[in-house]
């Protein structure tokens, strides 16, 4: 009952910035945590950042100090501001949401992904 649509990816030079957006629709009231994951060629999918409805955040060590996750509850949208981008940030970035519509029940949703390429 939750749909996620990412946008904002693209090609950027090292040191540049991008802001990714993830718009959520459906049973928004049940979403506790949203986050961003990424998967680079030849690598496992990894967590980038998460944010709770209350605004608590967590970041992967590789992006701390460079990336900022935020949310706009009124717009049902989560953002990932990416600064000081490095070539190793190149990946497909996926929006994720964890939903808890019932006690003991967890539903996990994923967006379609958006490509971020950092290259000179």
Rosetta silent file (secondary structure, phi, psi, omega in degrees, C-alpha in Angstrom):
SEQUENCE: XXXXXXXXXXXXXXXXXXXXXXXXXXXXXXXXXXXXXXXXXXXXXXXXXXXXXXXXXXXXXXXXXXXXXXXXXXXXXXXXXXXXXXXXXXXXXXXXXXXXXXXXXXXXXXXXXXXXXXXX
SCORE:     score description
SCORE:     0.000 S_00000001
   1 L     0.000    6.013  177.585    0.000    0.000    0.000 S_00000001
   2 E  -119.617  132.424  176.105    3.065    2.264   -0.187 S_00000001
   3 E  -119.448  137.898 -177.930    4.581    3.485   -3.413 S_00000001
   4 E  -125.319  132.279  179.433    7.972    5.199   -3.644 S_00000001
   5 E  -129.737  118.200  179.417    9.255    7.230   -6.577 S_00000001
   6 E   -92.927  154.768  173.580   12.824    8.549   -6.664 S_00000001
   7 E  -156.275  165.923  174.150   14.141   11.435   -8.707 S_00000001
   8 L   107.292   -5.541  178.791   17.147   13.740   -8.891 S_00000001
   9 L   -71.059  169.321  179.582   19.896   11.446  -10.063 S_00000001
  10 E   166.042 -167.070  179.807   22.291   12.339  -12.819 S_00000001
  11 E  -102.549  129.807 -178.238   25.878   12.907  -13.865 S_00000001
  12 E  -142.947  150.678  177.300   28.035   15.208  -11.753 S_00000001
  13 L   -77.892  154.879  174.454   31.740   16.002  -11.454 S_00000001
  14 L   -53.634  138.265 -176.388   33.732   15.067   -8.352 S_00000001
  15 L    89.094   -9.790 -179.377   33.153   17.652   -5.650 S_00000001
  16 L   -82.448 -175.373 -175.711   29.726   18.477   -6.988 S_00000001
  17 L  -134.006  151.132  171.686   26.312   18.104   -5.399 S_00000001
  18 E  -143.480  153.278  172.319   23.000   16.435   -6.089 S_00000001
  19 E  -124.991  120.170  177.591   19.759   16.201   -4.185 S_00000001
  20 E   -92.246  145.628  177.615   17.671   13.079   -4.465 S_00000001
  21 E  -124.439  146.098  176.300   13.959   13.074   -3.718 S_00000001
  22 E  -134.908  111.971  179.382   11.663   10.210   -2.803 S_00000001
  23 E   -96.263  127.429 -179.006    7.940   10.803   -2.876 S_00000001
  24 E  -106.953  142.329  176.028    5.804    8.350   -0.922 S_00000001
  25 E  -142.010  162.283 -177.965    2.142    7.662   -1.457 S_00000001
  26 E   105.996 -134.076 -177.257   -0.393    5.201   -0.113 S_00000001
  27 L   -83.677   68.214 -174.504   -0.541    4.192    3.543 S_00000001
  28 H   -64.657  -31.949 -175.678    1.870    6.883    4.682 S_00000001
  29 H   -59.652  -24.936 -175.620    0.645    6.845    8.268 S_00000001
  30 H   -89.689   -4.785 -177.796    2.194    3.431    8.843 S_00000001
  31 E   -78.830  123.846  178.270    5.739    4.350    7.757 S_00000001
  32 E   -96.791  -43.915 -174.462    8.176    4.501   10.663 S_00000001
  33 E  -133.157  137.701  171.110   11.533    4.740    8.920 S_00000001
  34 E  -124.600  153.378 -178.510   12.636    5.830    5.474 S_00000001
  35 E  -159.903  175.435  176.734   16.084    5.604    4.037 S_00000001
  36 E  -119.981  133.968  172.963   18.393    5.533    1.093 S_00000001
  37 E  -120.354  163.129  176.012   20.406    2.565   -0.089 S_00000001
  38 E  -144.541  153.683  177.435   22.803    2.287   -2.970 S_00000001
  39 E  -137.476  117.018  177.458   24.304   -0.424   -5.100 S_00000001
  40 L   -95.322  158.264  178.511   27.446    0.074   -7.140 S_00000001
  41 L   -54.921  130.155  178.469   28.629   -2.290   -9.867 S_00000001
  42 L    76.012    6.515 -178.479   30.156   -5.406   -8.346 S_00000001
  43 L  -122.211  159.863  174.127   29.145   -4.449   -4.824 S_00000001
  44 L   -74.695  153.743  172.667   26.429   -5.405   -2.385 S_00000001
  45 L   -62.113  135.946 -178.505   23.568   -3.061   -1.703 S_00000001
  46 E  -131.656  150.035  176.774   24.468   -0.862    1.247 S_00000001
  47 E   -75.023  135.748  177.402   22.624    1.460    3.547 S_00000001
  48 E  -101.965  -52.793 -178.019   23.406    5.134    3.048 S_00000001
  49 E  -162.029  153.151  175.507   21.151    6.925    5.520 S_00000001
  50 E  -134.604  158.146  176.501   17.889    6.536    7.411 S_00000001
  51 E  -147.304  136.121  177.797   15.453    8.902    9.062 S_00000001
  52 E   -90.003  171.297  177.337   12.555    8.259   11.405 S_00000001
  53 L   -61.003  -30.396  178.743    9.273   10.115   11.517 S_00000001
  54 L   -82.399   -4.768  175.784   10.651   11.996   14.506 S_00000001
  55 L    98.609    3.259  176.548   13.735   13.088   12.606 S_00000001
  56 L   -71.221  136.536 -174.496   16.386   10.783   14.068 S_00000001
  57 E  -124.220  153.760  171.627   19.058   10.019   11.490 S_00000001
  58 E  -138.748  146.129 -177.576   21.776    7.471   10.876 S_00000001
  59 E  -133.469  147.760  167.998   24.492    7.517    8.240 S_00000001
  60 L   -66.247  146.292 -178.744   26.991    5.150    6.781 S_00000001
  61 L   -57.773  -32.640 -176.008   30.525    6.093    7.795 S_00000001
  62 L   -68.405  -17.264 -177.061   31.458    6.627    4.165 S_00000001
  63 L  -117.260   -4.016 -179.635   28.989    9.501    3.755 S_00000001
  64 L   -58.623  134.830 -179.157   29.057   11.190    7.163 S_00000001
  65 L    86.258  -12.013 -179.599   29.764   14.879    6.849 S_00000001
  66 L  -116.303  -36.577 -177.806   28.919   14.887    3.144 S_00000001
  67 E  -107.433  147.936  176.089   25.344   13.605    2.862 S_00000001
  68 E  -134.851  124.656  175.347   22.269   14.824    4.696 S_00000001
  69 E   -98.030  140.611  179.894   18.947   13.025    4.850 S_00000001
  70 E  -148.424  171.250 -179.279   15.832   15.032    5.579 S_00000001
  71 E  -143.590  154.565  172.447   12.094   14.791    5.269 S_00000001
  72 E  -127.673   97.769 -175.198    9.081   16.936    4.598 S_00000001
  73 H   -63.361  -32.798  179.191    6.140   15.174    6.176 S_00000001
  74 H   -64.046  -32.247  179.474    3.648   17.574    4.633 S_00000001
  75 H   -97.221   -0.654 -177.562    4.879   16.579    1.188 S_00000001
  76 L    52.793   46.072 -173.701    5.397   12.911    2.099 S_00000001
  77 E  -134.930  139.189  173.285    8.899   13.219    0.719 S_00000001
  78 E  -115.816  145.107 -176.109   12.369   12.293    1.917 S_00000001
  79 E  -122.736  155.172  170.446   15.511   13.876    0.507 S_00000001
  80 E  -130.901  105.990  175.743   19.164   13.025    0.293 S_00000001
  81 E   -86.098  120.152 -176.303   21.434   16.032   -0.132 S_00000001
  82 E  -115.320  114.870  178.724   24.764   14.809   -1.448 S_00000001
  83 L  -115.631  163.569  178.581   27.734   17.172   -1.306 S_00000001
  84 L    49.575   47.872 -174.943   31.426   16.718   -2.049 S_00000001
  85 L   -64.778  143.961 -179.787   30.594   13.785   -4.260 S_00000001
  86 L  -119.023  156.432  177.626   33.298   11.258   -5.036 S_00000001
  87 H   -55.036  -33.842  179.819   33.601    8.747   -7.875 S_00000001
  88 H   -70.330   -7.720  173.243   33.038    5.964   -5.357 S_00000001
  89 H   -80.083   -8.670  179.785   29.569    7.397   -4.709 S_00000001
  90 L   -60.053  124.672 -177.012   28.557    6.228   -8.173 S_00000001
  91 E  -176.888  169.917  165.363   25.671    3.807   -7.767 S_00000001
  92 E   -88.590  127.276 -177.929   21.996    3.276   -8.222 S_00000001
  93 E  -102.889  129.951 -177.164   20.285    4.865   -5.252 S_00000001
  94 E  -117.712  135.246  172.529   17.097    3.317   -3.911 S_00000001
  95 E   -85.288  141.924 -177.517   14.540    4.777   -1.566 S_00000001
  96 E  -134.153  146.795  175.369   13.275    2.452    1.143 S_00000001
  97 E  -140.141  136.831  173.253   10.435    2.553    3.631 S_00000001
  98 E  -105.177  127.608 -178.200    9.540    0.319    6.548 S_00000001
  99 E  -117.852  140.870  178.780    5.861    0.127    7.378 S_00000001
 100 L  -128.764   75.123 -176.391    4.224   -1.274   10.513 S_00000001
 101 L   -72.752  -22.849  178.565    0.488   -1.325    9.842 S_00000001
 102 L  -138.441  157.863  177.491   -0.180   -3.944   12.552 S_00000001
 103 L   -59.887  128.702  179.705    1.546   -5.122   15.696 S_00000001
 104 L    77.385    5.708 -178.152    4.291   -7.577   14.775 S_00000001
 105 L  -115.153  126.541  178.531    3.859   -6.876   11.070 S_00000001
 106 L  -125.540  129.408  175.252    6.566   -5.233    8.978 S_00000001
 107 E  -118.871  135.919 -177.328    6.300   -4.342    5.316 S_00000001
 108 E  -116.773  131.144 -176.688    9.270   -3.148    3.310 S_00000001
 109 E  -123.658  149.384 -179.173    8.944   -1.028    0.182 S_00000001
 110 E  -132.984  144.596  170.903   11.420    0.040   -2.474 S_00000001
 111 L   -81.734 -179.660 -176.097   11.503    2.639   -5.174 S_00000001
 112 L   -81.684  -14.543 -179.670   12.642    1.964   -8.716 S_00000001
 113 L    94.766  148.858  175.698   16.088    3.494   -8.200 S_00000001
 114 E  -136.666  134.884 -174.676   17.840    6.513   -9.646 S_00000001
 115 E   -81.352  130.559  172.001   21.324    6.514  -11.157 S_00000001
 116 E  -118.414  122.393  179.343   24.025    8.738   -9.685 S_00000001
 117 E  -123.790  123.456  179.767   27.261    8.945  -11.633 S_00000001
 118 E  -113.947  111.893 -174.717   30.255   10.927  -10.357 S_00000001
 119 L  -154.866  144.559  175.805   32.934   11.290  -12.991 S_00000001
 120 L   -96.391    0.000    0.000   35.380   13.857  -14.310 S_00000001
